[in-house]
Short mmCIF file of C-alpha atoms in Angstrom, two decimals:
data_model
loop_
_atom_site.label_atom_id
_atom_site.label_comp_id
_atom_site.label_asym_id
_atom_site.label_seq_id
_atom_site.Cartn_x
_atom_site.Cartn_y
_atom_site.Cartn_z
CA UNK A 29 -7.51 23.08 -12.39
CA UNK A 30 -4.60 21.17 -10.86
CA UNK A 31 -1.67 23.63 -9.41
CA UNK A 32 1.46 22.16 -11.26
CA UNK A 33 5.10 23.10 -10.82
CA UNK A 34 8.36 22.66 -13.03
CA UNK A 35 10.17 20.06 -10.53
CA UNK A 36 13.23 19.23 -12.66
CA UNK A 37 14.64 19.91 -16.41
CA UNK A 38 15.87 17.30 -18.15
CA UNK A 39 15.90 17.35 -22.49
CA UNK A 40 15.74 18.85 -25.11
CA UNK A 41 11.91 17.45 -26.34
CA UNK A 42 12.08 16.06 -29.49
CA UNK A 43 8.80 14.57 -31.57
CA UNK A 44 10.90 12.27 -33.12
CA UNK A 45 10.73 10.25 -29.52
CA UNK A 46 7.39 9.70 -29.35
CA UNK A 47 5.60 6.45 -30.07
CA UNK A 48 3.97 6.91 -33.23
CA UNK A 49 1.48 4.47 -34.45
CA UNK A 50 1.80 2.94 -37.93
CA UNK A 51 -0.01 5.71 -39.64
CA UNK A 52 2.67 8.10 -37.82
CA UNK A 53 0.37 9.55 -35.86
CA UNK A 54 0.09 9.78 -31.84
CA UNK A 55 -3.80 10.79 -30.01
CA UNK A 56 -3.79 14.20 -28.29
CA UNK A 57 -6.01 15.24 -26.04
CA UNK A 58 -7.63 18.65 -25.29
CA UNK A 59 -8.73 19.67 -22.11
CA UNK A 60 -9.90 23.42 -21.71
CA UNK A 61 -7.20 25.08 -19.19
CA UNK A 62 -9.52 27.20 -17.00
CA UNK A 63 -12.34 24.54 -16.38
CA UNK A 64 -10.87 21.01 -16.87
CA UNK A 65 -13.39 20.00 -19.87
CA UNK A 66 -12.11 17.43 -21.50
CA UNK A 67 -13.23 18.99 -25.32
CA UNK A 68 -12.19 16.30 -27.54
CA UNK A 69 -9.46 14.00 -29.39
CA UNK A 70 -7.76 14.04 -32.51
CA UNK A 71 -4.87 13.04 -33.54
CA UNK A 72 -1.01 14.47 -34.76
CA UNK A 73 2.15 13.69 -36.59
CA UNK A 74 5.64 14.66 -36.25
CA UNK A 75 5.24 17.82 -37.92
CA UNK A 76 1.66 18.91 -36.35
CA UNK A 77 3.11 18.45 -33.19
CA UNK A 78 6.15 21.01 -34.40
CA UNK A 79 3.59 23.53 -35.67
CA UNK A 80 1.57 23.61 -32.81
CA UNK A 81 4.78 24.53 -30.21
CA UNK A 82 6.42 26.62 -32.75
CA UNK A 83 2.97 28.84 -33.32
CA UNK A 84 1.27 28.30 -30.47
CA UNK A 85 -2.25 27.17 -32.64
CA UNK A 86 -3.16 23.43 -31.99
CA UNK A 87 -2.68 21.57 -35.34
CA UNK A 88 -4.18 18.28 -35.88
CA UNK A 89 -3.44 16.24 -38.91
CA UNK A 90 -6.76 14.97 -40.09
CA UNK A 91 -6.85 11.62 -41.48
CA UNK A 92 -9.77 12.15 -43.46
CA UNK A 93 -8.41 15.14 -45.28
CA UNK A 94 -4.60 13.59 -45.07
CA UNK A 95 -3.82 16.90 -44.29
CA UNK A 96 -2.78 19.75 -41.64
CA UNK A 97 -6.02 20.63 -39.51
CA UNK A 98 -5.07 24.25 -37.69
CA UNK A 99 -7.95 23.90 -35.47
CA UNK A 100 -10.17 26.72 -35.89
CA UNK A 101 -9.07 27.74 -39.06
CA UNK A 102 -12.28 27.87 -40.62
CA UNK A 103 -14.54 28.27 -37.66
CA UNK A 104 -12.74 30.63 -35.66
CA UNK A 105 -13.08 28.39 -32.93
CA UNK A 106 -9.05 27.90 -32.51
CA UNK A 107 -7.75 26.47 -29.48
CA UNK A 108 -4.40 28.51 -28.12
CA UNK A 109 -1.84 26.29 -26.88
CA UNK A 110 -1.09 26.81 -22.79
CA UNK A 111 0.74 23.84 -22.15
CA UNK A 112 1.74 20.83 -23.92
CA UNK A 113 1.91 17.50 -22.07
CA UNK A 114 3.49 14.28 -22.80
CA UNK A 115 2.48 10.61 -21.03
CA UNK A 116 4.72 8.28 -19.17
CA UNK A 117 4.51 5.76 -22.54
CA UNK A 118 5.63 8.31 -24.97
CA UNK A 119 2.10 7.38 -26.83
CA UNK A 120 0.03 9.67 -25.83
CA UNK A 121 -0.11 13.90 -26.11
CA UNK A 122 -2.37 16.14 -23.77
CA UNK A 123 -3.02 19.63 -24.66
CA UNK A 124 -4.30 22.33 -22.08
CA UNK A 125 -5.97 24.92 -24.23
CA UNK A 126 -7.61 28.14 -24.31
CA UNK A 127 -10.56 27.12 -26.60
CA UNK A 128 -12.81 29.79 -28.63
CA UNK A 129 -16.49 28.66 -28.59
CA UNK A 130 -17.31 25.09 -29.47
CA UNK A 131 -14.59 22.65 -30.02
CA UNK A 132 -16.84 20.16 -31.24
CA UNK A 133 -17.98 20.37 -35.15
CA UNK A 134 -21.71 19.87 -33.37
CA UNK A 135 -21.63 23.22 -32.21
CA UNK A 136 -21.57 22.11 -28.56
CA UNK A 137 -18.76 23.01 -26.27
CA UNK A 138 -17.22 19.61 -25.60
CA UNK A 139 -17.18 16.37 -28.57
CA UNK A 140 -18.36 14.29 -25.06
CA UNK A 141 -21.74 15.23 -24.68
CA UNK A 142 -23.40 11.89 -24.67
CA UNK A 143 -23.51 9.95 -21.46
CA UNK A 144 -24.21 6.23 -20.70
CA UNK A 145 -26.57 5.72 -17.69
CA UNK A 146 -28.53 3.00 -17.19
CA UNK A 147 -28.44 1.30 -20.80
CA UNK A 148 -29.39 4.38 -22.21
CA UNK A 149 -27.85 7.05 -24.43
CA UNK A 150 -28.09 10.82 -22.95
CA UNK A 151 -27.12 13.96 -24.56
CA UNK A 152 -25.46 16.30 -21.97
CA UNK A 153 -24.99 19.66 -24.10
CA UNK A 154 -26.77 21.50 -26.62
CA UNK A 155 -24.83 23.65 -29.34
CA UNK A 156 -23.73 26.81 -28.47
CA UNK A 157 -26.02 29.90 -29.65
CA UNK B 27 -15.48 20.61 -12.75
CA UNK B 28 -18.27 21.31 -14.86
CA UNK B 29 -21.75 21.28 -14.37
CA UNK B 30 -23.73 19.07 -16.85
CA UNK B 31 -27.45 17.81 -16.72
CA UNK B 32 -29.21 15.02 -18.91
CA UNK B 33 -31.10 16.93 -21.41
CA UNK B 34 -32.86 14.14 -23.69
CA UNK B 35 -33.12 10.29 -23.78
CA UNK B 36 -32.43 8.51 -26.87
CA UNK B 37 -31.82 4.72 -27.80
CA UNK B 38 -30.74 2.38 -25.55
CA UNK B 39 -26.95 2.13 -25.91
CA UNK B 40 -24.68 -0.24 -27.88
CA UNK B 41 -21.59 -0.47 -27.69
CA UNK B 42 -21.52 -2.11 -31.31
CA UNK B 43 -22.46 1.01 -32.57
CA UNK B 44 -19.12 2.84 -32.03
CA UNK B 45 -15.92 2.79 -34.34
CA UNK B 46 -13.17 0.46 -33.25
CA UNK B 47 -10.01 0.72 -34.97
CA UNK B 48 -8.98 -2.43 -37.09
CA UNK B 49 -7.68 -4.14 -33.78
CA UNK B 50 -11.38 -3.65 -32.30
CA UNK B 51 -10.48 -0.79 -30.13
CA UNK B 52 -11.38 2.45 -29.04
CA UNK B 53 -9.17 4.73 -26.82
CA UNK B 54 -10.80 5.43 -23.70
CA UNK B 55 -9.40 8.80 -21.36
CA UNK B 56 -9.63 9.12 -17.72
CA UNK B 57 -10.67 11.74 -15.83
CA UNK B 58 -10.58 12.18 -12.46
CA UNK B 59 -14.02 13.25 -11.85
CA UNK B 60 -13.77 15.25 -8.52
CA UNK B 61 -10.26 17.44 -10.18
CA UNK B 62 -11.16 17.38 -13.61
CA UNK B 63 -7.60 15.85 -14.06
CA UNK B 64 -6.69 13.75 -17.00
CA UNK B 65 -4.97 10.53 -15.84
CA UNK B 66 -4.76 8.49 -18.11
CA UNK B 67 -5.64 7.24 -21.87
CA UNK B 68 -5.65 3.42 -22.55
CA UNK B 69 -7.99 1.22 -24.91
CA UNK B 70 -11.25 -1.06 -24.08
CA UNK B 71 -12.59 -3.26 -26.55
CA UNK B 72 -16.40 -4.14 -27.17
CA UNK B 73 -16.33 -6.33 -23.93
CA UNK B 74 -14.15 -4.03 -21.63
CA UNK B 75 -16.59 -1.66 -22.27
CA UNK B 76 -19.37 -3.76 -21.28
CA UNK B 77 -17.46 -5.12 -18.23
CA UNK B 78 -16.94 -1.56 -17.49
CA UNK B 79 -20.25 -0.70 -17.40
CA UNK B 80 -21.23 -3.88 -15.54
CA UNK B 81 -18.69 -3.75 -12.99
CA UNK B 82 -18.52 0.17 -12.68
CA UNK B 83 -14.99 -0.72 -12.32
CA UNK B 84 -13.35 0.16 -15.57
CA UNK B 85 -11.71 -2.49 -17.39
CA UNK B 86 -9.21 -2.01 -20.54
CA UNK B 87 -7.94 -3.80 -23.22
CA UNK B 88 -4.16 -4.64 -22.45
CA UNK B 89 -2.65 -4.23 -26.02
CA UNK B 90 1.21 -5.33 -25.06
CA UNK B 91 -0.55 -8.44 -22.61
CA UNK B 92 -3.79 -9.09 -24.82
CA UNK B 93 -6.04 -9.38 -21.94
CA UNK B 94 -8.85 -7.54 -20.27
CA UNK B 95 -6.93 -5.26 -17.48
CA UNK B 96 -9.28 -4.57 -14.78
CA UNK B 97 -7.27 -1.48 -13.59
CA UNK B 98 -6.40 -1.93 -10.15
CA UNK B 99 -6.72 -5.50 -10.24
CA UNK B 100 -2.98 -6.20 -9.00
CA UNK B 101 -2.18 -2.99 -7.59
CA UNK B 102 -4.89 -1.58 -5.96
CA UNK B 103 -5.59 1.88 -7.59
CA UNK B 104 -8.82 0.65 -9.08
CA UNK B 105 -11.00 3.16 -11.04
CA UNK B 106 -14.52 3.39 -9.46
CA UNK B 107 -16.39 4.44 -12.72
CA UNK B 108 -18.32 7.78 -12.36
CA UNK B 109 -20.16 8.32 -15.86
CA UNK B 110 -19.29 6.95 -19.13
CA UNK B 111 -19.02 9.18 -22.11
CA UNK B 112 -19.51 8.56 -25.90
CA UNK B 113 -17.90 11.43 -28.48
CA UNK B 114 -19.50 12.88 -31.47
CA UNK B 115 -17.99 10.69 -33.81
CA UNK B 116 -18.26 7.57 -31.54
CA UNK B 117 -14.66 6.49 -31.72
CA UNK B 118 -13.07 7.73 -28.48
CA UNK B 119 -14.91 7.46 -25.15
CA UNK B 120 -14.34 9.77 -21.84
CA UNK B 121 -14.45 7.89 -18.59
CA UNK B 122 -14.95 10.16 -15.46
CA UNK B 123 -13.40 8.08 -12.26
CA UNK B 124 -12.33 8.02 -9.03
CA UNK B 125 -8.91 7.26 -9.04
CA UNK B 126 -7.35 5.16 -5.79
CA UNK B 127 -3.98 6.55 -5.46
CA UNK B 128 -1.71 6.84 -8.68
CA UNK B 129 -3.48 6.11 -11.74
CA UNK B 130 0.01 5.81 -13.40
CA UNK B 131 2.47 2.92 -13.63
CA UNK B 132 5.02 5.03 -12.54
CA UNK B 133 3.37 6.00 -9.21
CA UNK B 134 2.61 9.18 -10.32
CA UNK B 135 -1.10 10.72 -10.03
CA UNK B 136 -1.41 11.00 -13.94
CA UNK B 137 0.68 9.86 -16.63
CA UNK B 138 0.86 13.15 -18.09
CA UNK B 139 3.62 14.41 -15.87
CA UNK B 140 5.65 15.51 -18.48
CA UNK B 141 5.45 19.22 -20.11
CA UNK B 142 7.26 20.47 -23.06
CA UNK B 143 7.99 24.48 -22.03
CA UNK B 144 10.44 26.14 -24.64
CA UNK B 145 11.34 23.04 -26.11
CA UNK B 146 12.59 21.53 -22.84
CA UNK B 147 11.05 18.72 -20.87
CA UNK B 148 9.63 19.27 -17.36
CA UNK B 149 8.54 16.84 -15.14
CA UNK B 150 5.45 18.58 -13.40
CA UNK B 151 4.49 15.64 -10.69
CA UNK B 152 7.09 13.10 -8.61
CA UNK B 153 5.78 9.44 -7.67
CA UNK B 154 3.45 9.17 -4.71
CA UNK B 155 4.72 8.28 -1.59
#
C-alpha cells in the first residue's frame, strides 16, 4: 500500500459536514489495508459513520433493511476499521480495513469480481472455501 | 496489487443490465492500477460507460455540469482505462487506471487526502508540484 503521513491537523471531524445525499446517506468505500483490494461499496449515515469511529467495526446502514448493517455481524466476516478517509468533495468516505474472509455476500473475497474485456462478461474470483 | 486471472466467460456485456440510480447513474471508483490506490469516485451514465469502454479513456457523468467529462479532457491527467469492473449487485463499477498526474481537482494524487485519526482531521497528501 501507499506510505502516508499526518502532514498537518486542522478540525475537529464532524459527520454533520459531509455531503449527504437526499436519503442522508454518503458511499464508502472499502479497500483491504494490507493488499489494496478494493472489496466493495455500501453506503452510511450520520450515525453509521459515528459507530464505526467510536467502535472501530465498519457499520453500513443498509437501505434495504433501513437499518444499521455492523458488517460481519452475522457472518463473522467483520471488517476492523484502520483508517477512515474523507474526499476533497465532502461526498465521498473511504475505509482501509482489516477484512475477515469474504467481504462479498458471494462468498468471494472482493464484490468486483466480474471484469469487462472485449464485450464480454468475466468472473475473476471464486468463493472462498 | 493483486493477482487475478479470468476464470469463466459468460454473456456478452450490457451495460443496460446494471442498476442506475433514479438519475441513470452508477458510481464508478478509481483505482490506480499499478499502486492499488483509490483516487477517485465519480458517476458514468449508460453512455459514459460505453464511451469508456470505447475510448479506454474513462469518461464520467458530470452531475453539477450535466455533461459527459472525459477526465483529462481540459487538464491533462487523463485516465488510460486498465480493466473495467462490474460488482455483485451491478450498481457500482471499479475502474482500474493509469492516472496522469493528480487525479484530484485539488492537485492532489487522490481525493482521499483527508483522514479522520481520534476525531481530528489530517491531511495525509499536499498538491503536486
Amino acid at each position: 500500500m501507499q506510505k502516508v503521513f499526518a502532514m498537518s491537523r486542522s478540525a475537529t471531524f464532524d459527520p454533520s459536514t459531509l455531503k449527504f445525499n437526499e436519503a442522508g446517506l454518503v458511499p464508502a468505500i472499502a479497500q483491504e489495508e494490507s493488499t489494496g483490494e478494493v472489496l466493495m461499496m455500501a453506503w452510511m449515515n450520520a450515525e453509521a459513520i459515528q459507530k464505526t469511529l467510536e467502535t472501530g467495526r465498519v457499520t453500513y446502514w443498509s437501505r434495504s433493511r433501513q437499518s444499521f448493517w455492523v458488517k460481519g455481524e452475522s457472518s463473522g466476516h467483520v471488517q476492523e476499521l484502520v483508517d477512515f478517509r474523507v474526499d476533497c468533495d465532502r461526498d465521498c468516505l473511504l475505509v482501509l480495513v482489516r477484512q475477515s474472509g469474504p467481504a462479498c455476500h458471494t462468498n468471494r473475497r472482493s464484490c468486483f469480481y466480474t471484469a469487462v474485456r472485449d464485450g464480454e462478461e468475466v468472473e475473476l474470483m471464486s468463493p472462498m472455501a
